[in-house]
């Protein structure tokens, strides 16, 4: 029993998740069904993929405010190339654009020694502006069935976006727990100076971390573009906030050194379930933001040491 | 009796840090608390300071039972604590730190000027060489320690607790601190004093209490103990040779540097290190000896006219990665800031510094990392509940041992040890001295930087003494005495 409580303290996001599931199950009989869960998972997948990348960034003591704008520009490039036909090339280009913006962030942060908040805030503005210019402010719509499968299809009853989300989840988990990059993310976030003195190429790893974050945004953008069969210049607005909220709900510390991708997954699920549950209960969208905000505050208060 | 702590028990996950410990303090006495690393000294102090709550036992102050649920409670009761891990507001100035919470002026108009002036007076009275306007973040550990001491002394407390205040400061400041402690005692202030240096205990304390593995094993007047007895009580065996020295210096020069400069700290230093030799660097706080180490390691910008390591010319060392590639390793002095990632466990700290051993390319072999960690725990007798213990929860001395361990797995060609024995217990110190001898005999160049003169004098074959960033002299053989070092360190030329 004591171990159970200790475990609960260690994984508060999981506890919050269970709590919220129970509450909504009691309040709505349409909530606790398999089809609704798949629905929630599909909705959550977009935010969750971005949040996974953000997890690595936040663990390393940084922040990436540009994820939403990078999402948009990746979608724009992807969509424009899709129009000329080659799906494979389009996806590759979309991911490359996301990675490039991430690399740019990482480069300026590491070499310029400027705070990530400022750098990624600037990139957020720049990438958004590029998107608007590139798309001339107009959406690009109508793609092939094959491409739409990424957003709308399902394999063995499970929506493809959900499968992609789990793929990205496993990748992040692997990076954080098995690779040097993951270890160094924790080390840099915990004590950058000590990490540098241990002989770690801190600058290079920071660049890799932000590149990953940009890449994750791009992957998420591919999924949403396929699902909506359209790319819009206003894609991704406020996504950085949802991603940060999910990571923090998952138990990461904004000062770095702490956090897990499992936590982030449940953090994202909590956000998604609140959306879904409130919709099922017909709560006015005007109130929904307040509920989300309150949940974030409550969770963070509970997680204090 | 001013203070009585009765049957104090404190449990942390996996360790019983204190087991029914009794401790008392009279008015106007200096009571020393000694014991091995991890014996529970700091834990006892933290309970008195309201940082931890005991699982059992009670605290009686002036005949009344008290409960300290936070550091504020304890401070209100007249207890001022200098913790081993200094708690300073890093972004504020020295003066602001000294007066933190008791700012001069009013809340809507803080009198910065007056605080600076009063801080200056206090520092002068203590004869601590510190600029009251300096930002604490920029200070080195020793200077930070002085700030913490100044702060605690100006609280006008009835009980002052000092957890290893002398670990990071030099002879000169220690003497000042002791004379202040004696003055305070005359004015009826009581002091609890923790130190691993037994000489200090005998020169300043009235009574001493020995802890071992969380239990009180002895307590009494200092006169009633000999040094050997104390050591035996602390570590459970006698130590015959406190400063083992069996390295064999040869003539072959394996490292030399000419005209080393660290802008703002070190100017024109030239020396060489011979095979098998233990080369010492000494000097007062702020003389630039720490920066010399950082400069040689590439951790701060440095220039030199010439450098040679074994037979290879070294062009430049831009960063620690360069240094490590050449086989130069530095054990940093400030374990909290430079040595450890406190939020991570022992395994991860060791893995971070030894990726060449635990990771081929990208993937880390945690099995290898764990076996390295277990090896380290054994070799350095690190007291931890497991290799998964977060390093922030280790006792100060055990943290230091982890820092030593994490760097010494690489087979270095030149080791720069900066205050490697700071805060570690007598038993562990002897182990470190053995290690240094062994390193030297294995052909590794050893540069040993320390503020603790007895160890410099007993261990080193040659000693470079610095004063205000300059090299004053290199002492050799019989010239290496505490007096000569002190004289050179304060800027007086020695013949
Ligand atoms: N917050 C904590 N969580 C878990 N264990 C702890 C914590 N604080 C201390 N310990 C453990 O309690 C024991 C006593 O530690 P303490 O810091 O009191 O030792 P100490 O006598 O001050 O040693 P040192 O001379 O090295 O400073 C150690 O085994 C340590 O690992
Ligand atoms: Mg201690």
mmCIF file of N, CA and C in Angstrom, chain A residues 142-182:
data_model
loop_
_atom_site.group_PDB
_atom_site.id
_atom_site.type_symbol
_atom_site.label_atom_id
_atom_site.label_comp_id
_atom_site.label_asym_id
_atom_site.label_seq_id
_atom_site.Cartn_x
_atom_site.Cartn_y
_atom_site.Cartn_z
ATOM 1 N N UNK A 142 -6.827 19.371 -51.134
ATOM 2 C CA UNK A 142 -7.071 18.311 -52.098
ATOM 3 C C UNK A 142 -5.850 17.483 -52.427
ATOM 4 N N UNK A 143 -5.691 16.366 -51.685
ATOM 5 C CA UNK A 143 -4.535 15.502 -51.932
ATOM 6 C C UNK A 143 -4.999 14.104 -52.298
ATOM 7 N N UNK A 144 -4.032 13.287 -52.666
ATOM 8 C CA UNK A 144 -4.365 11.931 -53.125
ATOM 9 C C UNK A 144 -4.916 11.083 -51.977
ATOM 10 N N UNK A 145 -5.648 10.037 -52.326
ATOM 11 C CA UNK A 145 -6.192 9.102 -51.335
ATOM 12 C C UNK A 145 -5.077 8.485 -50.510
ATOM 13 N N UNK A 146 -3.993 8.154 -51.207
ATOM 14 C CA UNK A 146 -2.885 7.508 -50.505
ATOM 15 C C UNK A 146 -2.386 8.400 -49.373
ATOM 16 N N UNK A 147 -2.246 9.670 -49.689
ATOM 17 C CA UNK A 147 -1.748 10.562 -48.657
ATOM 18 C C UNK A 147 -2.767 10.738 -47.532
ATOM 19 N N UNK A 148 -4.030 10.857 -47.906
ATOM 20 C CA UNK A 148 -5.063 11.061 -46.890
ATOM 21 C C UNK A 148 -5.151 9.883 -45.921
ATOM 22 N N UNK A 149 -4.700 8.715 -46.385
ATOM 23 C CA UNK A 149 -4.714 7.531 -45.531
ATOM 24 C C UNK A 149 -3.946 7.777 -44.221
ATOM 25 N N UNK A 150 -2.880 8.587 -44.331
ATOM 26 C CA UNK A 150 -2.075 8.882 -43.137
ATOM 27 C C UNK A 150 -2.919 9.529 -42.044
ATOM 28 N N UNK A 151 -3.885 10.324 -42.443
ATOM 29 C CA UNK A 151 -4.685 11.025 -41.442
ATOM 30 C C UNK A 151 -6.010 10.359 -41.163
ATOM 31 N N UNK A 152 -6.531 9.606 -42.148
ATOM 32 C CA UNK A 152 -7.905 9.116 -41.998
ATOM 33 C C UNK A 152 -8.019 7.612 -41.947
ATOM 34 N N UNK A 153 -6.983 6.929 -42.419
ATOM 35 C CA UNK A 153 -7.082 5.479 -42.487
ATOM 36 C C UNK A 153 -6.929 4.822 -41.143
ATOM 37 N N UNK A 154 -7.154 3.532 -41.136
ATOM 38 C CA UNK A 154 -6.816 2.802 -39.918
ATOM 39 C C UNK A 154 -6.312 1.426 -40.268
ATOM 40 N N UNK A 155 -5.511 0.879 -39.385
ATOM 41 C CA UNK A 155 -4.945 -0.448 -39.601
ATOM 42 C C UNK A 155 -5.357 -1.306 -38.424
ATOM 43 N N UNK A 156 -6.059 -2.389 -38.739
ATOM 44 C CA UNK A 156 -6.524 -3.274 -37.680
ATOM 45 C C UNK A 156 -7.424 -2.535 -36.694
ATOM 46 N N UNK A 157 -8.204 -1.613 -37.195
ATOM 47 C CA UNK A 157 -9.164 -0.913 -36.346
ATOM 48 C C UNK A 157 -8.570 0.268 -35.610
ATOM 49 N N UNK A 158 -7.251 0.448 -35.706
ATOM 50 C CA UNK A 158 -6.645 1.569 -34.993
ATOM 51 C C UNK A 158 -6.264 2.657 -35.989
ATOM 52 N N UNK A 159 -6.702 3.875 -35.723
ATOM 53 C CA UNK A 159 -6.424 4.973 -36.653
ATOM 54 C C UNK A 159 -4.926 5.143 -36.868
ATOM 55 N N UNK A 160 -4.538 5.440 -38.108
ATOM 56 C CA UNK A 160 -3.121 5.612 -38.424
ATOM 57 C C UNK A 160 -2.465 6.714 -37.579
ATOM 58 N N UNK A 161 -3.114 7.875 -37.384
ATOM 59 C CA UNK A 161 -2.493 8.901 -36.534
ATOM 60 C C UNK A 161 -2.115 8.374 -35.153
ATOM 61 N N UNK A 162 -2.976 7.498 -34.619
ATOM 62 C CA UNK A 162 -2.687 6.950 -33.296
ATOM 63 C C UNK A 162 -1.454 6.043 -33.365
ATOM 64 N N UNK A 163 -1.362 5.285 -34.452
ATOM 65 C CA UNK A 163 -0.181 4.424 -34.615
ATOM 66 C C UNK A 163 1.084 5.276 -34.735
ATOM 67 N N UNK A 164 0.974 6.363 -35.488
ATOM 68 C CA UNK A 164 2.148 7.234 -35.648
ATOM 69 C C UNK A 164 2.525 7.836 -34.291
ATOM 70 N N UNK A 165 1.499 8.234 -33.544
ATOM 71 C CA UNK A 165 1.775 8.786 -32.225
ATOM 72 C C UNK A 165 2.524 7.770 -31.360
ATOM 73 N N UNK A 166 2.064 6.519 -31.385
ATOM 74 C CA UNK A 166 2.761 5.532 -30.556
ATOM 75 C C UNK A 166 4.176 5.280 -31.055
ATOM 76 N N UNK A 167 4.327 5.336 -32.368
ATOM 77 C CA UNK A 167 5.674 5.195 -32.929
ATOM 78 C C UNK A 167 6.591 6.293 -32.402
ATOM 79 N N UNK A 168 6.105 7.515 -32.447
ATOM 80 C CA UNK A 168 6.908 8.640 -31.985
ATOM 81 C C UNK A 168 7.154 8.553 -30.480
ATOM 82 N N UNK A 169 6.141 8.052 -29.779
ATOM 83 C CA UNK A 169 6.289 7.855 -28.336
ATOM 84 C C UNK A 169 7.434 6.883 -28.046
ATOM 85 N N UNK A 170 7.416 5.762 -28.744
ATOM 86 C CA UNK A 170 8.465 4.767 -28.518
ATOM 87 C C UNK A 170 9.836 5.328 -28.887
ATOM 88 N N UNK A 171 9.878 6.089 -29.977
ATOM 89 C CA UNK A 171 11.139 6.683 -30.405
ATOM 90 C C UNK A 171 11.679 7.619 -29.313
ATOM 91 N N UNK A 172 10.798 8.455 -28.795
ATOM 92 C CA UNK A 172 11.220 9.400 -27.758
ATOM 93 C C UNK A 172 11.669 8.659 -26.506
ATOM 94 N N UNK A 173 10.886 7.652 -26.161
ATOM 95 C CA UNK A 173 11.243 6.866 -24.982
ATOM 96 C C UNK A 173 12.621 6.249 -25.172
ATOM 97 N N UNK A 174 12.843 5.732 -26.373
ATOM 98 C CA UNK A 174 14.138 5.116 -26.658
ATOM 99 C C UNK A 174 15.259 6.151 -26.551
ATOM 100 N N UNK A 175 15.046 7.305 -27.172
ATOM 101 C CA UNK A 175 16.077 8.345 -27.148
ATOM 102 C C UNK A 175 16.401 8.725 -25.704
ATOM 103 N N UNK A 176 15.355 8.932 -24.913
ATOM 104 C CA UNK A 176 15.587 9.422 -23.553
ATOM 105 C C UNK A 176 16.215 8.376 -22.646
ATOM 106 N N UNK A 177 15.872 7.121 -22.870
ATOM 107 C CA UNK A 177 16.374 6.156 -21.886
ATOM 108 C C UNK A 177 17.575 5.365 -22.357
ATOM 109 N N UNK A 178 17.839 5.343 -23.665
ATOM 110 C CA UNK A 178 18.905 4.455 -24.130
ATOM 111 C C UNK A 178 20.067 5.173 -24.796
ATOM 112 N N UNK A 179 19.896 6.399 -25.180
ATOM 113 C CA UNK A 179 20.961 7.012 -25.982
ATOM 114 C C UNK A 179 21.711 8.093 -25.214
ATOM 115 N N UNK A 180 22.867 8.407 -25.744
ATOM 116 C CA UNK A 180 23.668 9.485 -25.175
ATOM 117 C C UNK A 180 22.894 10.785 -25.195
ATOM 118 N N UNK A 181 22.206 11.027 -26.326
ATOM 119 C CA UNK A 181 21.452 12.271 -26.441
ATOM 120 C C UNK A 181 20.487 12.419 -25.276
ATOM 121 N N UNK A 182 19.799 11.325 -24.940
ATOM 122 C CA UNK A 182 18.844 11.377 -23.845
ATOM 123 C C UNK A 182 19.524 11.659 -22.518
#
